CSV table of C-alpha atoms and ligand atoms in Angstrom, one decimal:
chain,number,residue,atom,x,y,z
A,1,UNK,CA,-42.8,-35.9,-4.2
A,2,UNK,CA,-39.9,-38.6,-5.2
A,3,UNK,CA,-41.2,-37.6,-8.6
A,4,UNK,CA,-40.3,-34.2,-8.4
A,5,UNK,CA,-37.3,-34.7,-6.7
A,6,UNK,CA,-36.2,-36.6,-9.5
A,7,UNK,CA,-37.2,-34.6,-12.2
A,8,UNK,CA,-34.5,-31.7,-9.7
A,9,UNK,CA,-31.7,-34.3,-9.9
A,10,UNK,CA,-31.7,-34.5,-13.5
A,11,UNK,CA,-32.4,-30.7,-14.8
A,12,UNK,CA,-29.2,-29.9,-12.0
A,13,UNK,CA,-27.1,-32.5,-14.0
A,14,UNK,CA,-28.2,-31.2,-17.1
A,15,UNK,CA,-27.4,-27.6,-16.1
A,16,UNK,CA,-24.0,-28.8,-14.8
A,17,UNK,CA,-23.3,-30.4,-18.1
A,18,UNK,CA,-20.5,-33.1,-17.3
A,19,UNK,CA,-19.7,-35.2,-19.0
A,20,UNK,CA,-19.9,-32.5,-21.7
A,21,UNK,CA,-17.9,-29.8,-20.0
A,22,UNK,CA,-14.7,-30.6,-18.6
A,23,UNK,CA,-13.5,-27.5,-16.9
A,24,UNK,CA,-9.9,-29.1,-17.4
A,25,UNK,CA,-9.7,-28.7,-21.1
A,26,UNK,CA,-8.3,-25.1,-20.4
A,27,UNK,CA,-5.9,-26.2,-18.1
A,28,UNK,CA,-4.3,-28.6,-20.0
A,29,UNK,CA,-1.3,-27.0,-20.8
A,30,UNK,CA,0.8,-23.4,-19.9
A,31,UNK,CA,0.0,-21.8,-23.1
A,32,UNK,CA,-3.6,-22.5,-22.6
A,33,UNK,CA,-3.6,-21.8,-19.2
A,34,UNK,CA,-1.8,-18.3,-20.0
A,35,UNK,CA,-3.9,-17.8,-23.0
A,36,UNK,CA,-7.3,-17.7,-20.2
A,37,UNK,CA,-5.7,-16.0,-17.4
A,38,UNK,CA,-7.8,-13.2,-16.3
A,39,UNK,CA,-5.3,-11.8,-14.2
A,40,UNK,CA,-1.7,-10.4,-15.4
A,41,UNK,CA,0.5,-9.0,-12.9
A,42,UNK,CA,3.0,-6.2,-14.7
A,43,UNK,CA,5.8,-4.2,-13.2
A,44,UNK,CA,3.8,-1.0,-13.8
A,45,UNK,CA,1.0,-2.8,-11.0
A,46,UNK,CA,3.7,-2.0,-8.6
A,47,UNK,CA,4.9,1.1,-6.2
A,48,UNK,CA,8.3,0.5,-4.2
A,49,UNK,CA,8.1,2.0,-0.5
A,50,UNK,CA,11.4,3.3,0.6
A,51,UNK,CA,12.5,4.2,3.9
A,52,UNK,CA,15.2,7.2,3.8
A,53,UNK,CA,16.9,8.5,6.5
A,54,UNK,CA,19.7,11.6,6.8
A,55,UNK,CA,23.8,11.1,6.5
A,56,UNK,CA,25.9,10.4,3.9
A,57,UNK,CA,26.3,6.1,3.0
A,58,UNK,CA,23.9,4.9,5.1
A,59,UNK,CA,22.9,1.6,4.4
A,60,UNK,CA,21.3,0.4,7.3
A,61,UNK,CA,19.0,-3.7,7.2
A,62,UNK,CA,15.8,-3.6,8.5
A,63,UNK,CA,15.7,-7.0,10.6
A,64,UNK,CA,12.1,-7.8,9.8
A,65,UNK,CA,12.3,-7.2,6.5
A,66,UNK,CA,15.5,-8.5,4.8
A,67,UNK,CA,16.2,-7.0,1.8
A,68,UNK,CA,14.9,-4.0,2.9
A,69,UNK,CA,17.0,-1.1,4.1
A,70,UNK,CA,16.7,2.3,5.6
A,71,UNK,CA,19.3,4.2,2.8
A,72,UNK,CA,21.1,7.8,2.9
A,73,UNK,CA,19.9,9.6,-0.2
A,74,UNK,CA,23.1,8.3,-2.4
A,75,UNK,CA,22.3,5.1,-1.8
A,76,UNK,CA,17.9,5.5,-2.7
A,77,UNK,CA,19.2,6.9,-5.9
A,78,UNK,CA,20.7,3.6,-6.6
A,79,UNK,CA,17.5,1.8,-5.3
A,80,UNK,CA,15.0,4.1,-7.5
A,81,UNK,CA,17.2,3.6,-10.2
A,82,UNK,CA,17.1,0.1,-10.3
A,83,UNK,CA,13.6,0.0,-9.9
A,84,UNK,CA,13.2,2.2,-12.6
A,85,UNK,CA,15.1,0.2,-14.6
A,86,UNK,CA,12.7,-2.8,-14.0
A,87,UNK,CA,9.5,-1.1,-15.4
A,88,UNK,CA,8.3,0.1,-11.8
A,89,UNK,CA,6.6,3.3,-12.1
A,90,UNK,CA,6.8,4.9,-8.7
A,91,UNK,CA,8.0,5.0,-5.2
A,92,UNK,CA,6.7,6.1,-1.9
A,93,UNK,CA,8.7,7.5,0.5
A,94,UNK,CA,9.3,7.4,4.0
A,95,UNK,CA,11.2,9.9,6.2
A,96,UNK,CA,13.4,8.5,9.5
A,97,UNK,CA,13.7,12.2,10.8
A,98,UNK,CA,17.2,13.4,12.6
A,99,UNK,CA,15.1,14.5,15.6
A,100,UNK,CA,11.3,14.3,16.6
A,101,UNK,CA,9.3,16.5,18.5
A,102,UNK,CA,5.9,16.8,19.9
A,103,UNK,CA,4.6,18.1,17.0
A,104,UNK,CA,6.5,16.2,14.4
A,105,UNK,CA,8.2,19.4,12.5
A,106,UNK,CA,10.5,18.2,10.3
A,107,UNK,CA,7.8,16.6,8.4
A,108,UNK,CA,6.6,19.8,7.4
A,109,UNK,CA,10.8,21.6,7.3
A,110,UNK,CA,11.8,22.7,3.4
A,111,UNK,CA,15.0,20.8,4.5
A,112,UNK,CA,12.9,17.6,5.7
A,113,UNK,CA,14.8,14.5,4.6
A,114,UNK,CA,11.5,13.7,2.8
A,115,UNK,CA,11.9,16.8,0.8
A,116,UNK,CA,15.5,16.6,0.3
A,117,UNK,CA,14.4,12.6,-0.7
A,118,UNK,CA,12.0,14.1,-3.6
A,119,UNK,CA,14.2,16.7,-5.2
A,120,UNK,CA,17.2,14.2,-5.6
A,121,UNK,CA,15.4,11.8,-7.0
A,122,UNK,CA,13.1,14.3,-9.6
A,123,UNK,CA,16.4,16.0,-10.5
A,124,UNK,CA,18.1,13.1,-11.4
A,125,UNK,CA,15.1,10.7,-12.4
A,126,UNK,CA,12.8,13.2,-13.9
A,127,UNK,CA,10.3,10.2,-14.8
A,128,UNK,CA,10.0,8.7,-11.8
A,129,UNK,CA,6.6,9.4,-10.4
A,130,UNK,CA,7.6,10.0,-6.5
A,131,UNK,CA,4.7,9.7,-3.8
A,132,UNK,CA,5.5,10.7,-0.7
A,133,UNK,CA,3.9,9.9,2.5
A,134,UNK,CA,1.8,12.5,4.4
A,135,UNK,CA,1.8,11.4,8.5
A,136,UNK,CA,3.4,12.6,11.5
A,137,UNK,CA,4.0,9.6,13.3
A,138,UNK,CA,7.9,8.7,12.7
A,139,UNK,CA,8.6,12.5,13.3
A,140,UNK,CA,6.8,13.0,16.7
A,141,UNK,CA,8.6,11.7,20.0
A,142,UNK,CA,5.5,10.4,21.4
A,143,UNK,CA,5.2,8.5,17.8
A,144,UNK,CA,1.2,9.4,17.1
A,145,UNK,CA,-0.5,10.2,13.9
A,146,UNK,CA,-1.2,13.8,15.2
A,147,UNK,CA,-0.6,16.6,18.0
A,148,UNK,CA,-1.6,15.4,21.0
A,149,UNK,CA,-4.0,17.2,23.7
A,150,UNK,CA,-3.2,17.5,27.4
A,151,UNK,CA,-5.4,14.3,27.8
A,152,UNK,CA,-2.8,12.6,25.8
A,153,UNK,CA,-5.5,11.9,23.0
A,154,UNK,CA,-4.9,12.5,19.2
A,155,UNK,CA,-6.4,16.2,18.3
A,156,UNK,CA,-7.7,15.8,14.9
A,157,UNK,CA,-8.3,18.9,13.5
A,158,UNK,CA,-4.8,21.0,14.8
A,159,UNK,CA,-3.5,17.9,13.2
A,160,UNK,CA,-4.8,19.1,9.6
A,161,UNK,CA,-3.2,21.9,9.4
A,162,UNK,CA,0.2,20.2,9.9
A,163,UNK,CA,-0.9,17.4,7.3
A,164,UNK,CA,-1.2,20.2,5.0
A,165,UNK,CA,1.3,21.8,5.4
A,166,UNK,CA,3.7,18.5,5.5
A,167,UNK,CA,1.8,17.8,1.8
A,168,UNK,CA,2.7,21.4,0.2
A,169,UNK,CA,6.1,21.5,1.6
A,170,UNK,CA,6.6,17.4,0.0
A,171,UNK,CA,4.9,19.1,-3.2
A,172,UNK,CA,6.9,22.0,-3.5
A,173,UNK,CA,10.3,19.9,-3.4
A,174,UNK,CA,9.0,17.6,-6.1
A,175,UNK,CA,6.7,15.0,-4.8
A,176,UNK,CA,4.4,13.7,-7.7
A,177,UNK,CA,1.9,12.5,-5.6
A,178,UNK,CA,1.2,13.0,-1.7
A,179,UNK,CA,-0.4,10.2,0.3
A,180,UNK,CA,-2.1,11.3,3.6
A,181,UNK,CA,-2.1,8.0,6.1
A,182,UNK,CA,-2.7,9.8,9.6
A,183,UNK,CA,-6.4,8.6,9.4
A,184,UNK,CA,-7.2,12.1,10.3
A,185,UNK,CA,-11.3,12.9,9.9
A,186,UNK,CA,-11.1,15.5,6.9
A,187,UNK,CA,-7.3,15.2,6.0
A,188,UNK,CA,-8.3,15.0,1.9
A,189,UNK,CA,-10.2,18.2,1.9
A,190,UNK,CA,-7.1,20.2,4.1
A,191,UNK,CA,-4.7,18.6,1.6
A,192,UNK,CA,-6.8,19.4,-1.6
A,193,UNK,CA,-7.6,23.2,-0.5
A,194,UNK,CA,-3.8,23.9,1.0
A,195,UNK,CA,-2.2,22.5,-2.7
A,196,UNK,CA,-4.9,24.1,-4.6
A,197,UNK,CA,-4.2,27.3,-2.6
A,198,UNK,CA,-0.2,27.3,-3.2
A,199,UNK,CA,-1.1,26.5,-7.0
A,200,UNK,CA,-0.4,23.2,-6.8
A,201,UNK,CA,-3.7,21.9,-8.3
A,202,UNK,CA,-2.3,19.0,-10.8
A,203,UNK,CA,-0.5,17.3,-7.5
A,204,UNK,CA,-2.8,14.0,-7.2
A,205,UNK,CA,-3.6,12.9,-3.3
A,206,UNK,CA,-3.9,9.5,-3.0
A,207,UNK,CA,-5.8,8.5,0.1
A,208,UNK,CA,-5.4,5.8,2.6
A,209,UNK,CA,-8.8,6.1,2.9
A,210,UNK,CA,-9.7,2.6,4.6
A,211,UNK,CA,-6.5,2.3,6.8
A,212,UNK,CA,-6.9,-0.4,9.6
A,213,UNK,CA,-5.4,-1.1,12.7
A,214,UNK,CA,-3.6,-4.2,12.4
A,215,UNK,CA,-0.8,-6.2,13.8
A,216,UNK,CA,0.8,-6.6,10.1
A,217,UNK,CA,2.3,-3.1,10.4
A,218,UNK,CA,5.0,-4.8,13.5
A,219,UNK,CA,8.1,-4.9,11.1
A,220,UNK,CA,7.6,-1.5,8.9
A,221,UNK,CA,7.4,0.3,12.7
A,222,UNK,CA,10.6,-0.8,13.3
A,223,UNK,CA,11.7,0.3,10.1
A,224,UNK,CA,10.2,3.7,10.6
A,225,UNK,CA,11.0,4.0,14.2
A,226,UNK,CA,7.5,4.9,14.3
A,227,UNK,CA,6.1,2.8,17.3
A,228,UNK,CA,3.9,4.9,19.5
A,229,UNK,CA,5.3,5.4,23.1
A,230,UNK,CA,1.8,5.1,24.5
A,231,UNK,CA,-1.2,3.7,23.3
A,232,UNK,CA,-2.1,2.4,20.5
A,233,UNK,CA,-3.7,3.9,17.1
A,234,UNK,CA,-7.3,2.2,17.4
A,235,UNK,CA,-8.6,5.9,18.2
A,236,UNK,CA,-8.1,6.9,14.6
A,237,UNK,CA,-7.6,3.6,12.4
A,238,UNK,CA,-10.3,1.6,11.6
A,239,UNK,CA,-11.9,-1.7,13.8
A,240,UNK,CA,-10.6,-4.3,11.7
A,241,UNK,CA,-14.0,-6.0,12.1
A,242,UNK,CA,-15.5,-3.4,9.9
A,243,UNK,CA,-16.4,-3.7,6.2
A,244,UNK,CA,-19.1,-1.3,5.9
A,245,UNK,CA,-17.5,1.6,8.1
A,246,UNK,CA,-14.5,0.8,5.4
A,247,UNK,CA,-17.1,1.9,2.8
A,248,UNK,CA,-17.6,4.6,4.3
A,249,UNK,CA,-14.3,5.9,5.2
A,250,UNK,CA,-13.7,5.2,0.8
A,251,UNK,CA,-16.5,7.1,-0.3
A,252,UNK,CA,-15.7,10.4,2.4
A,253,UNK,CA,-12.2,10.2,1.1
A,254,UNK,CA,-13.7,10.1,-2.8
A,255,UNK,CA,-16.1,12.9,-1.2
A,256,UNK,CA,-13.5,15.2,-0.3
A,257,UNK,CA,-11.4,14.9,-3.4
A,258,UNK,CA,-8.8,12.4,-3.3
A,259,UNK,CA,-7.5,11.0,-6.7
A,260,UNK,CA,-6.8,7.3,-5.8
A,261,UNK,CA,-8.6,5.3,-2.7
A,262,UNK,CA,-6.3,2.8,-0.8
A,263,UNK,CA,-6.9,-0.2,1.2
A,264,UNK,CA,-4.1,-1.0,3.7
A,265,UNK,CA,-3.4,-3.7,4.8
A,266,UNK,CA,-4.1,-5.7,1.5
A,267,UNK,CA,-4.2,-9.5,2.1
A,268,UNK,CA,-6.3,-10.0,5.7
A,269,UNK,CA,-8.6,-7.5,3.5
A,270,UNK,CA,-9.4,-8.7,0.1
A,271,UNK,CA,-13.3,-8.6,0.7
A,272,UNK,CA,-12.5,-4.8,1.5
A,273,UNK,CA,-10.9,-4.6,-1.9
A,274,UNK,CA,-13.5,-6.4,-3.8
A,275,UNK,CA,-16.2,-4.3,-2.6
A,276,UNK,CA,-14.3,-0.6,-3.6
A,277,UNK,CA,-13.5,-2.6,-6.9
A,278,UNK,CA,-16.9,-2.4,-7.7
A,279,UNK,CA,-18.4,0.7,-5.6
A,280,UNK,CA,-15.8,3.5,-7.0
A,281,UNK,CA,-14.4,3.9,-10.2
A,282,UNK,CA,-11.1,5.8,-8.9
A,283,UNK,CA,-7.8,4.4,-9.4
A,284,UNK,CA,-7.4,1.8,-6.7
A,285,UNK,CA,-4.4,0.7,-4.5
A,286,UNK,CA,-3.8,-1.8,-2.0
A,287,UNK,CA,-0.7,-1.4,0.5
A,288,UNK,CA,0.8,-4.9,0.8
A,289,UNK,CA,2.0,-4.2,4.3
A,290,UNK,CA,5.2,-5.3,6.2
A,291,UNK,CA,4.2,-7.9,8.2
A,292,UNK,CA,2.7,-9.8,4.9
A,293,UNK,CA,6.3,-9.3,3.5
A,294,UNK,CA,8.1,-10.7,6.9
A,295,UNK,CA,5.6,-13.4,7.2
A,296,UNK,CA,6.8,-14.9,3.4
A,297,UNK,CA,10.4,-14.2,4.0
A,298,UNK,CA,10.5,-15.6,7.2
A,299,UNK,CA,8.5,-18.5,6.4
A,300,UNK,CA,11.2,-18.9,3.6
A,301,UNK,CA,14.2,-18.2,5.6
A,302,UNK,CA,13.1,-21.8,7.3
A,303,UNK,CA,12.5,-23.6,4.0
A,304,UNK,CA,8.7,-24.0,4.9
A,305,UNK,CA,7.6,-22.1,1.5
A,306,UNK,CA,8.6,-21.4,-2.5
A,307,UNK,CA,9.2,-17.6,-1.8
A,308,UNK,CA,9.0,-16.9,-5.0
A,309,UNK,CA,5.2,-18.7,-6.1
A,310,UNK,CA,3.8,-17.9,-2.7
A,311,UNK,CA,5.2,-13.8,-3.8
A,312,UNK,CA,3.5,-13.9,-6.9
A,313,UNK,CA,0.3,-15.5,-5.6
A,314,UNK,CA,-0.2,-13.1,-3.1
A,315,UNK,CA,0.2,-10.2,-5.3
A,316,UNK,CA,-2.3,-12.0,-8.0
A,317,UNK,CA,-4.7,-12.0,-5.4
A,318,UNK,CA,-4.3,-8.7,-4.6
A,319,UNK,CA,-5.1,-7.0,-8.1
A,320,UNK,CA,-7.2,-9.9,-8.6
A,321,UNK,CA,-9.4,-8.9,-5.6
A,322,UNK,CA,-9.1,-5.4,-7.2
A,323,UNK,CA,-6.0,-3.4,-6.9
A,324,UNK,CA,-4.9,-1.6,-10.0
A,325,UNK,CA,-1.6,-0.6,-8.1
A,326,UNK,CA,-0.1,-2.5,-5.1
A,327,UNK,CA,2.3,-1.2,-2.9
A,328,UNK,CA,4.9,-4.0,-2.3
A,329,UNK,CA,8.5,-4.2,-0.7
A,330,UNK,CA,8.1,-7.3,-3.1
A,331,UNK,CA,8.5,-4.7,-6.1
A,332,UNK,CA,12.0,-5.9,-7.5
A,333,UNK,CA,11.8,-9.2,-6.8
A,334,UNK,CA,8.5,-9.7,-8.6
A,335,UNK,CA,9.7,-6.8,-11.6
A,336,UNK,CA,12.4,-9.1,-11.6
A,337,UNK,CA,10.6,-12.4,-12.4
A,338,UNK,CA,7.9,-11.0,-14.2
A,339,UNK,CA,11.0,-9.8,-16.7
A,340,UNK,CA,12.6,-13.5,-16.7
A,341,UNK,CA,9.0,-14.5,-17.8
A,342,UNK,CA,8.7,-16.3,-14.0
B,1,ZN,ZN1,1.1,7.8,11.0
């Protein structure tokens, strides 16, 4: 028995290799350590969210988020154009309405500020790929996903035909891309046949298809005005608890048609990521959420962390876990040091 034990000990030491192998010898110094990275972040990784709201000048801080602003469309020209100028590809856009309503209605108006949002920026950035946000929830007063029933409860499928609608009208003023997040049971397939139907068949959706219900989205309902009145969302976002019913929810969404899969929030869900990595072969996104942007900043703000390596670690660890795109209001800051070779 010792015998055999022994004869373990030393076929694990020659398996291990030391003193031969010194997994150091790569790290020795930064060109070396460059030369083996595995993972490269690049401005093109990264889509800006923008919050835009109606009036002329409007620069308004988000508290929660400094740095971050809810603009009047002069002043998200200037932001697009600036990330455009740092080699980010896209934004995705979020509408603070001038009034809400039970059923949310100027998500789905031609003079939306969403659609207003769009055609500015195609008409005067023609190459900026815009994505805009398919919901209901910062246009409805009762600030739900959906139309509610007389029980008060989320009605999914009248709520389709307003997502749909909401995604042709965003289409129709220019949006590249639409992106359905109302966790809505079928909400790919209404979006897919209503663009198809209006002959919009080369607009891309790209699905929050595993959205959870976390406390990380705090700051960006504030920033949205989107908190509901009543209740909470865990009726139609996902139990946070849930990895396979996250599966699930990806491959319905690939199912019914959708051209990129997301995974929101990104960081409290890596292992979420990893898996859709390697079950689909869509482009994949990861929303790196507000309250992940407020924790570094305000962590920052009291000198407790670098902001700027503890930025660019959690954003490796996001495409390294999976993401070919990350949604970041870290965009321009990391464009920015990714440019000065940071
Ligand atoms: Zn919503």
């Amino acid at each position: 028995m010792s015998e055999l034990l022994n004869r373990k000990t030393i076929s694990i030491e020659r398996t291990a290799g030391f003193p031969q192998v010194r997994m150091r010898r790569l790290r020795r110094t930064a060109t070396l350590r460059h030369m083996v990275r595995e993972t490269n972040l690049q401005p093109h990784n990264f889509i800006y969210p923008l919050f835009v709201t109606h009036g002329h000048n409007v620069r308004i801080p988000i508290e929660p988020m400094p740095g971050q602003f809810q603009v009047s469309i002069n002043h998200l020209l200037d932001e697009v154009a600036e990330a455009e100028s740092l080699g980010i590809p896209a934004v995705l856009l979020f509408g603070v309405p001038s009034k809400k309503d039970p059923t949310g209605s100027e998500a789905y108006d031609t003079n939306g500020i969403i659609q207003e949002a769009a055609a500015a920026i195609k008409q005067a950035m023609p190459d900026m790929v815009v994505i805009t946000d398919v919901c209901l929830c910062e246009y409805t007063d009762h600030g739900h996903c959906g139309v509610l029933t007389d029980e008060g409860l989320v009605d999914n499928d009248s709520t389709l035909d307003l997502l749909a609608r909401t995604a042709v009208s965003q289409a129709q003023a220019g949006a590249d891309i639409v992106a359905p997040s109302a966790m809505m049971d079928g909400q790919i397939a209404a979006l897919r046949s209503a663009l198809d139907g209006a002959g919009l068949t080369d607009v891309p959706v790209m699905a929050y298809a595993s959205k959870f219900a976390s406390a990380f989205y705090g700051p960006f309902r504030i920033a949205a005005e989107s908190t509901p009145k009543s209740g909470d969302r865990k009726a139609y976002q996902m139990d946070n608890a849930n990895s396979r019913e996250a599966l699930r929810e990806l491959e319905q969404d690939a199912l019914e048609g959708a051209d990129f899969l997301m995974v929101k929030p990104a960081l409290a869900y890596l292992d979420i990521l990893a898996k859709a990595r390697e079950r689909f072969d869509l482009p994949i996104a990861a929303y790196n959420v507000s309250g992940e942007y407020s924790m570094l900043k305000a962590a920052a703000a009291n000198g407790w962390i670098d902001l700027d390596a503890a930025m660019m670690e959690m954003l490796t660890s996001i495409k390294r876990a999976g993401a070919d795109l990350i949604i970041t209001y870290f965009a321009k800051d990391a464009a920015k040091l990714l440019r000065a070779g940071g």
